[in-house]
Coordinates of N, CA and C in Angstrom, one line a residue:
M337 N 66.9 -80.1 -22.0 CA 65.8 -79.8 -21.1 C 64.7 -79.3 -21.9
N338 N 63.5 -79.9 -21.7 CA 62.3 -79.6 -22.5 C 61.6 -78.3 -22.0
A339 N 60.6 -77.8 -22.8 CA 60.0 -76.5 -22.5 C 59.3 -76.6 -21.1
F340 N 58.7 -77.7 -20.7 CA 58.1 -77.8 -19.4 C 59.0 -77.5 -18.3
M341 N 60.2 -78.2 -18.3 CA 61.2 -78.0 -17.3 C 61.7 -76.6 -17.3
K342 N 62.0 -76.0 -18.5 CA 62.5 -74.6 -18.6 C 61.5 -73.6 -18.0
T343 N 60.2 -73.9 -18.3 CA 59.2 -72.9 -17.8 C 59.1 -73.0 -16.3
L344 N 59.1 -74.2 -15.7 CA 58.9 -74.3 -14.3 C 60.2 -73.9 -13.6
R345 N 61.4 -74.1 -14.2 CA 62.6 -73.5 -13.6 C 62.6 -72.0 -13.6
F346 N 62.0 -71.4 -14.6 CA 61.9 -69.9 -14.7 C 60.9 -69.5 -13.6
V347 N 59.8 -70.1 -13.5 CA 58.8 -69.8 -12.5 C 59.4 -69.9 -11.1
G348 N 60.1 -70.9 -10.8 CA 60.7 -71.1 -9.5 C 62.0 -70.3 -9.3
D349 N 62.5 -69.6 -10.4 CA 63.7 -68.8 -10.3 C 64.9 -69.7 -9.8
L350 N 64.9 -70.9 -10.3 CA 65.9 -71.9 -9.8 C 67.3 -71.7 -10.2
D351 N 67.5 -70.8 -11.2 CA 68.9 -70.6 -11.6 C 69.5 -69.3 -11.0
D352 N 68.8 -68.8 -10.0 CA 69.3 -67.6 -9.2 C 70.5 -68.1 -8.4
E353 N 71.5 -67.2 -8.2 CA 72.7 -67.5 -7.4 C 72.4 -67.8 -6.0
F354 N 71.2 -67.4 -5.5 CA 70.7 -67.7 -4.2 C 70.9 -69.2 -3.9
Y355 N 70.6 -70.0 -4.9 CA 70.6 -71.5 -4.7 C 72.0 -72.1 -4.7
D356 N 73.0 -71.2 -4.9 CA 74.4 -71.8 -4.9 C 74.8 -72.2 -3.5
D357 N 74.2 -71.5 -2.4 CA 74.5 -71.9 -1.1 C 73.6 -73.0 -0.6
E358 N 74.2 -74.1 -0.3 CA 73.5 -75.4 0.0 C 72.5 -75.2 1.2
R359 N 72.9 -74.5 2.3 CA 72.0 -74.3 3.4 C 70.8 -73.4 3.1
Q360 N 71.1 -72.3 2.4 CA 70.0 -71.4 1.9 C 69.0 -72.2 1.1
R361 N 69.5 -73.0 0.2 CA 68.6 -73.8 -0.7 C 67.8 -74.7 0.1
D362 N 68.4 -75.4 1.0 CA 67.6 -76.4 1.9 C 66.6 -75.7 2.7
V363 N 66.9 -74.6 3.4 CA 66.0 -73.9 4.2 C 64.9 -73.3 3.3
W364 N 65.2 -72.7 2.2 CA 64.2 -72.2 1.3 C 63.3 -73.2 0.7
N365 N 63.8 -74.4 0.4 CA 63.0 -75.5 -0.1 C 62.0 -76.0 1.0
E366 N 62.5 -76.0 2.3 CA 61.5 -76.4 3.4 C 60.5 -75.3 3.5
A367 N 60.9 -74.0 3.5 CA 59.9 -72.9 3.6 C 58.9 -72.9 2.5
S368 N 59.4 -73.2 1.3 CA 58.5 -73.3 0.1 C 57.5 -74.5 0.2
A369 N 58.0 -75.6 0.8 CA 57.1 -76.7 1.0 C 56.0 -76.4 2.0
I370 N 56.4 -75.7 3.1 CA 55.4 -75.2 4.1 C 54.4 -74.3 3.4
G371 N 54.9 -73.3 2.6 CA 54.1 -72.4 2.0 C 53.1 -73.0 1.0
F372 N 53.6 -74.0 0.3 CA 52.7 -74.7 -0.7 C 51.6 -75.5 0.1
Q373 N 52.0 -76.2 1.2 CA 51.0 -76.9 2.0 C 50.0 -75.9 2.6
L374 N 50.5 -74.8 3.1 CA 49.6 -73.8 3.7 C 48.6 -73.3 2.7
F375 N 49.1 -73.0 1.5 CA 48.2 -72.5 0.5 C 47.2 -73.6 0.1
L376 N 47.7 -74.8 0.0 CA 46.8 -76.0 -0.3 C 45.7 -76.1 0.6
W377 N 46.0 -76.2 1.9 CA 45.0 -76.4 3.0 C 44.0 -75.2 3.1
T378 N 44.6 -74.0 3.0 CA 43.7 -72.8 3.0 C 42.8 -72.7 1.9
A379 N 43.3 -73.0 0.7 CA 42.4 -73.0 -0.5 C 41.4 -74.1 -0.5
L380 N 41.8 -75.3 0.0 CA 40.9 -76.4 0.1 C 39.7 -76.1 1.1
I381 N 40.0 -75.5 2.2 CA 39.0 -75.2 3.2 C 38.1 -74.1 2.7
A382 N 38.7 -73.1 2.0 CA 37.9 -72.0 1.4 C 37.0 -72.6 0.3
A383 N 37.5 -73.5 -0.5 CA 36.7 -74.1 -1.5 C 35.5 -74.9 -1.0
A384 N 35.7 -75.5 0.2 CA 34.7 -76.3 0.8 C 33.6 -75.4 1.4
V385 N 34.0 -74.2 1.9 CA 33.1 -73.3 2.7 C 32.4 -72.4 1.7
L386 N 33.1 -71.8 0.7 CA 32.5 -70.8 -0.1 C 31.2 -71.1 -0.8
P387 N 30.9 -72.2 -1.3 CA 29.6 -72.5 -1.9 C 28.5 -72.3 -0.9
W388 N 28.7 -72.7 0.3 CA 27.7 -72.7 1.3 C 27.4 -71.4 1.9
V389 N 28.4 -70.5 2.0 CA 28.3 -69.2 2.6 C 28.2 -68.1 1.5
G390 N 28.7 -68.4 0.3 CA 28.7 -67.3 -0.7 C 27.7 -67.6 -1.9
G391 N 26.9 -68.6 -1.8 CA 25.9 -68.9 -2.8 C 26.6 -69.2 -4.1
R392 N 25.9 -68.8 -5.2 CA 26.5 -69.1 -6.6 C 27.8 -68.4 -6.8
T393 N 28.0 -67.2 -6.4 CA 29.2 -66.5 -6.5 C 30.3 -67.2 -5.8
G394 N 30.1 -67.6 -4.6 CA 31.0 -68.4 -3.8 C 31.4 -69.7 -4.5
A395 N 30.4 -70.3 -5.1 CA 30.6 -71.6 -5.8 C 31.5 -71.4 -7.0
F396 N 31.4 -70.3 -7.7 CA 32.3 -70.0 -8.9 C 33.7 -69.8 -8.4
V397 N 33.8 -69.0 -7.3 CA 35.2 -68.8 -6.7 C 35.8 -70.1 -6.2
A398 N 35.0 -70.9 -5.6 CA 35.4 -72.3 -5.1 C 35.9 -73.1 -6.3
L399 N 35.1 -73.1 -7.3 CA 35.5 -73.9 -8.5 C 36.8 -73.4 -9.1
G400 N 37.0 -72.1 -9.1 CA 38.3 -71.5 -9.6 C 39.4 -72.0 -8.7
L401 N 39.2 -72.0 -7.4 CA 40.2 -72.4 -6.4 C 40.6 -73.9 -6.7
L402 N 39.5 -74.7 -6.8 CA 39.7 -76.2 -7.0 C 40.5 -76.4 -8.3
I403 N 40.2 -75.7 -9.4 CA 40.9 -75.9 -10.6 C 42.3 -75.4 -10.5
A404 N 42.6 -74.3 -9.9 CA 43.9 -73.8 -9.7 C 44.7 -74.8 -8.8
L405 N 44.1 -75.3 -7.8 CA 44.8 -76.3 -6.9 C 45.2 -77.5 -7.7
S406 N 44.3 -78.0 -8.5 CA 44.5 -79.2 -9.3 C 45.7 -78.9 -10.3
A407 N 45.7 -77.8 -10.9 CA 46.7 -77.4 -11.9 C 48.1 -77.3 -11.2
I408 N 48.1 -76.6 -10.1 CA 49.4 -76.4 -9.3 C 49.9 -77.8 -8.8
T409 N 49.1 -78.6 -8.3 CA 49.5 -79.9 -7.8 C 50.0 -80.8 -8.9
T410 N 49.3 -80.8 -10.0 CA 49.7 -81.6 -11.2 C 51.1 -81.1 -11.7
L411 N 51.3 -79.8 -11.8 CA 52.6 -79.3 -12.3 C 53.7 -79.6 -11.3
T412 N 53.4 -79.5 -10.0 CA 54.4 -79.8 -9.0 C 54.8 -81.3 -9.0
T413 N 53.8 -82.2 -9.1 CA 54.1 -83.6 -9.2 C 54.8 -83.9 -10.5
G414 N 54.4 -83.3 -11.6 CA 55.0 -83.5 -12.9 C 56.5 -83.1 -12.9
Y415 N 56.8 -82.0 -12.3 CA 58.2 -81.6 -12.2 C 59.0 -82.6 -11.4
S416 N 58.5 -83.1 -10.3 CA 59.2 -84.0 -9.5 C 59.4 -85.3 -10.3
W417 N 58.4 -85.8 -11.0 CA 58.5 -87.0 -11.9 C 59.6 -86.7 -13.0
A418 N 59.6 -85.5 -13.6 CA 60.5 -85.3 -14.6 C 62.0 -85.3 -14.1
R419 N 62.1 -85.0 -12.8 CA 63.4 -85.0 -12.1 C 63.8 -86.4 -11.5
G420 N 62.9 -87.4 -11.7 CA 63.2 -88.7 -11.2 C 62.7 -89.1 -9.9
V421 N 61.8 -88.2 -9.3 CA 61.2 -88.5 -8.0 C 59.7 -88.8 -8.2
N422 N 59.3 -90.1 -7.8 CA 57.9 -90.5 -8.0 C 57.3 -90.4 -6.6
L423 N 56.4 -89.5 -6.5 CA 55.6 -89.3 -5.2 C 55.0 -90.5 -4.7
Y424 N 54.5 -91.4 -5.6 CA 53.7 -92.5 -5.1 C 54.6 -93.6 -4.6
T425 N 55.9 -93.6 -4.9 CA 56.8 -94.6 -4.4 C 57.7 -94.1 -3.3
A426 N 57.8 -92.7 -3.3 CA 58.7 -92.1 -2.3 C 58.1 -91.7 -1.0
S427 N 56.8 -91.8 -0.9 CA 56.1 -91.4 0.3 C 54.8 -92.3 0.5
K428 N 54.3 -92.2 1.7 CA 53.1 -92.9 2.0 C 51.9 -92.1 1.6
I429 N 51.1 -92.6 0.6 CA 50.0 -91.9 0.1 C 48.8 -92.0 1.0
G430 N 48.6 -93.2 1.6 CA 47.4 -93.5 2.4 C 47.4 -93.0 3.8
R431 N 48.0 -91.8 4.0 CA 48.0 -91.2 5.4 C 46.7 -90.5 5.6
M432 N 46.4 -90.3 6.9 CA 45.2 -89.6 7.3 C 45.0 -88.3 6.6
R433 N 46.1 -87.5 6.5 CA 46.0 -86.1 5.9 C 45.5 -86.2 4.5
G434 N 45.9 -87.3 3.8 CA 45.4 -87.5 2.4 C 43.9 -87.7 2.3
F435 N 43.4 -88.5 3.3 CA 42.0 -88.8 3.3 C 41.2 -87.6 3.7
V436 N 41.8 -86.8 4.6 CA 41.1 -85.5 5.0 C 41.0 -84.6 3.9
S437 N 42.2 -84.4 3.2 CA 42.2 -83.5 2.1 C 41.2 -84.0 0.9
A438 N 41.2 -85.3 0.7 CA 40.2 -85.8 -0.3 C 38.8 -85.5 0.1
L439 N 38.5 -85.7 1.4 CA 37.1 -85.4 1.9 C 36.8 -83.9 1.7
I440 N 37.7 -83.0 2.0 CA 37.5 -81.6 1.8 C 37.3 -81.2 0.4
I441 N 38.1 -81.9 -0.5 CA 37.9 -81.6 -2.0 C 36.5 -82.1 -2.4
L442 N 36.1 -83.2 -1.9 CA 34.7 -83.7 -2.3 C 33.7 -82.8 -1.8
I443 N 33.8 -82.3 -0.6 CA 32.8 -81.3 0.0 C 32.8 -80.1 -0.9
G444 N 34.0 -79.6 -1.3 CA 34.0 -78.4 -2.2 C 33.3 -78.7 -3.5
Y445 N 33.6 -79.8 -4.2 CA 33.0 -80.1 -5.5 C 31.5 -80.3 -5.3
F446 N 31.1 -81.0 -4.2 CA 29.7 -81.2 -3.9 C 29.0 -79.9 -3.8
G447 N 29.6 -78.9 -3.0 CA 29.0 -77.6 -2.8 C 28.9 -76.9 -4.1
V448 N 29.9 -76.9 -4.9 CA 29.8 -76.2 -6.2 C 28.7 -76.8 -7.0
W449 N 28.6 -78.2 -7.1 CA 27.6 -78.8 -7.9 C 26.2 -78.4 -7.4
V450 N 26.0 -78.5 -6.1 CA 24.7 -78.1 -5.5 C 24.3 -76.7 -5.8
K451 N 25.2 -75.8 -5.7 CA 24.9 -74.3 -5.9 C 24.8 -74.0 -7.4
L452 N 25.5 -74.6 -8.2 CA 25.5 -74.3 -9.7 C 24.4 -75.0 -10.4
H453 N 23.9 -76.1 -9.9 CA 22.9 -76.9 -10.5 C 21.8 -77.3 -9.5
P454 N 21.1 -76.2 -9.0 CA 20.1 -76.5 -7.9 C 19.0 -77.4 -8.3
G455 N 18.6 -77.4 -9.6 CA 17.5 -78.3 -10.0 C 17.9 -79.7 -10.0
L456 N 19.1 -80.0 -10.2 CA 19.6 -81.4 -10.3 C 19.7 -82.0 -8.9
S457 N 19.9 -81.1 -7.9 CA 20.1 -81.7 -6.5 C 18.9 -82.4 -5.9
T458 N 17.7 -82.2 -6.5 CA 16.6 -82.9 -6.0 C 16.1 -84.0 -6.9
D459 N 16.8 -84.2 -8.0 CA 16.5 -85.3 -8.9 C 17.1 -86.6 -8.5
V460 N 16.3 -87.6 -8.2 CA 16.8 -88.9 -7.7 C 17.8 -89.5 -8.7
S461 N 17.5 -89.5 -10.0 CA 18.3 -90.1 -11.0 C 19.7 -89.4 -11.1
S462 N 19.7 -88.1 -10.8 CA 21.0 -87.4 -10.8 C 21.9 -87.9 -9.6
W463 N 21.2 -88.0 -8.5 CA 21.9 -88.5 -7.3 C 22.5 -90.0 -7.5
A464 N 21.6 -90.8 -8.2 CA 22.1 -92.2 -8.5 C 23.2 -92.2 -9.5
G465 N 23.1 -91.3 -10.5 CA 24.2 -91.2 -11.5 C 25.5 -90.7 -10.8
G466 N 25.3 -89.7 -10.0 CA 26.5 -89.2 -9.3 C 27.2 -90.2 -8.4
L467 N 26.3 -91.0 -7.7 CA 26.9 -92.1 -6.8 C 27.6 -93.1 -7.7
V468 N 26.9 -93.6 -8.7 CA 27.6 -94.6 -9.6 C 28.8 -94.0 -10.2
G469 N 28.8 -92.8 -10.7 CA 30.0 -92.2 -11.3 C 31.1 -92.0 -10.3
G470 N 30.7 -91.6 -9.1 CA 31.7 -91.4 -8.1 C 32.4 -92.8 -7.7
L471 N 31.6 -93.8 -7.6 CA 32.1 -95.1 -7.3 C 33.0 -95.6 -8.4
L472 N 32.6 -95.5 -9.7 CA 33.4 -95.9 -10.8 C 34.6 -95.1 -10.9
G473 N 34.5 -93.8 -10.8 CA 35.7 -92.9 -10.8 C 36.7 -93.2 -9.7
G474 N 36.1 -93.3 -8.5 CA 37.0 -93.7 -7.4 C 37.7 -95.0 -7.5
G475 N 36.9 -96.0 -8.1 CA 37.5 -97.3 -8.3 C 38.6 -97.2 -9.4
A476 N 38.4 -96.4 -10.4 CA 39.4 -96.3 -11.5 C 40.7 -95.6 -10.9
V477 N 40.5 -94.6 -10.1 CA 41.7 -94.0 -9.4 C 42.4 -95.0 -8.5
A478 N 41.6 -95.7 -7.7 CA 42.3 -96.7 -6.8 C 43.0 -97.8 -7.7
A479 N 42.4 -98.3 -8.8 CA 43.0 -99.2 -9.6 C 44.3 -98.7 -10.2
G480 N 44.2 -97.4 -10.7 CA 45.4 -96.8 -11.2 C 46.6 -96.7 -10.2
I481 N 46.2 -96.3 -9.0 CA 47.3 -96.2 -8.0 C 47.8 -97.6 -7.7
W482 N 47.0 -98.6 -7.6 CA 47.4 -99.9 -7.3 C 48.4 -100.4 -8.4
Y483 N 48.0 -100.1 -9.7 CA 48.8 -100.5 -10.8 C 50.2 -99.8 -10.8
L484 N 50.2 -98.5 -10.5 CA 51.4 -97.7 -10.5 C 52.3 -98.2 -9.4
R485 N 51.7 -98.5 -8.2 CA 52.6 -99.0 -7.1 C 53.2 -100.4 -7.5
R486 N 52.4 -101.2 -8.0 CA 52.8 -102.6 -8.4 C 53.9 -102.5 -9.5
R487 N 53.7 -101.6 -10.5 CA 54.7 -101.5 -11.5 C 56.0 -100.9 -11.0
N488 N 55.9 -99.9 -10.1 CA 57.1 -99.2 -9.5 C 57.8 -100.2 -8.6
A489 N 57.1 -101.0 -7.9 CA 57.7 -102.0 -7.0 C 58.5 -103.0 -7.8
K490 N 57.9 -103.4 -8.9 CA 58.6 -104.4 -9.8 C 59.8 -103.7 -10.4
F491 N 59.7 -102.5 -10.8 CA 60.8 -101.8 -11.4 C 62.0 -101.6 -10.4
E492 N 61.6 -101.3 -9.1 CA 62.6 -101.1 -8.1 C 63.3 -102.5 -7.7
N493 N 62.5 -103.6 -7.8 CA 63.1 -104.9 -7.5 C 64.0 -105.3 -8.6
E494 N 63.7 -104.9 -9.9 CA 64.6 -105.3 -11.0 C 65.9 -104.5 -10.9
E495 N 65.9 -103.3 -10.3 CA 67.1 -102.5 -10.2 C 68.1 -103.1 -9.2
I496 N 67.6 -103.8 -8.2 CA 68.5 -104.3 -7.1 C 69.2 -105.5 -7.6

């Protein structure tokens, strides 16, 4: 077991005897999933609202929330991948809640950007660069997801 897995097992306290009981483990895993999602949605909404109601200070807090969310989500996904569960093949990514959360994230980052760089928000070239960068970045993400799905489908077909 590598350092990544050992660290996350320690953080999750997964070696506790509590997990020896199958029902307790299942119920706690469901409760943890609900807690994770509740934190995720609360932090996303707060990050989208804070720059607009809290000014520069709110924008810095929102940025901290967005960075923490990104790190936690990446670690969670990384742990599941390390245990052989690929989120992108095991669930439907293109659900409405995914689009809503992506929209809230974009609103949060946009609010942070506007509040922390107020001079740039009126510059036409900055808006054009942001639009082109967003389209290119979004296209790269979409291409990456398409490639991973195609590769994983090919891998699953070879296993059968």
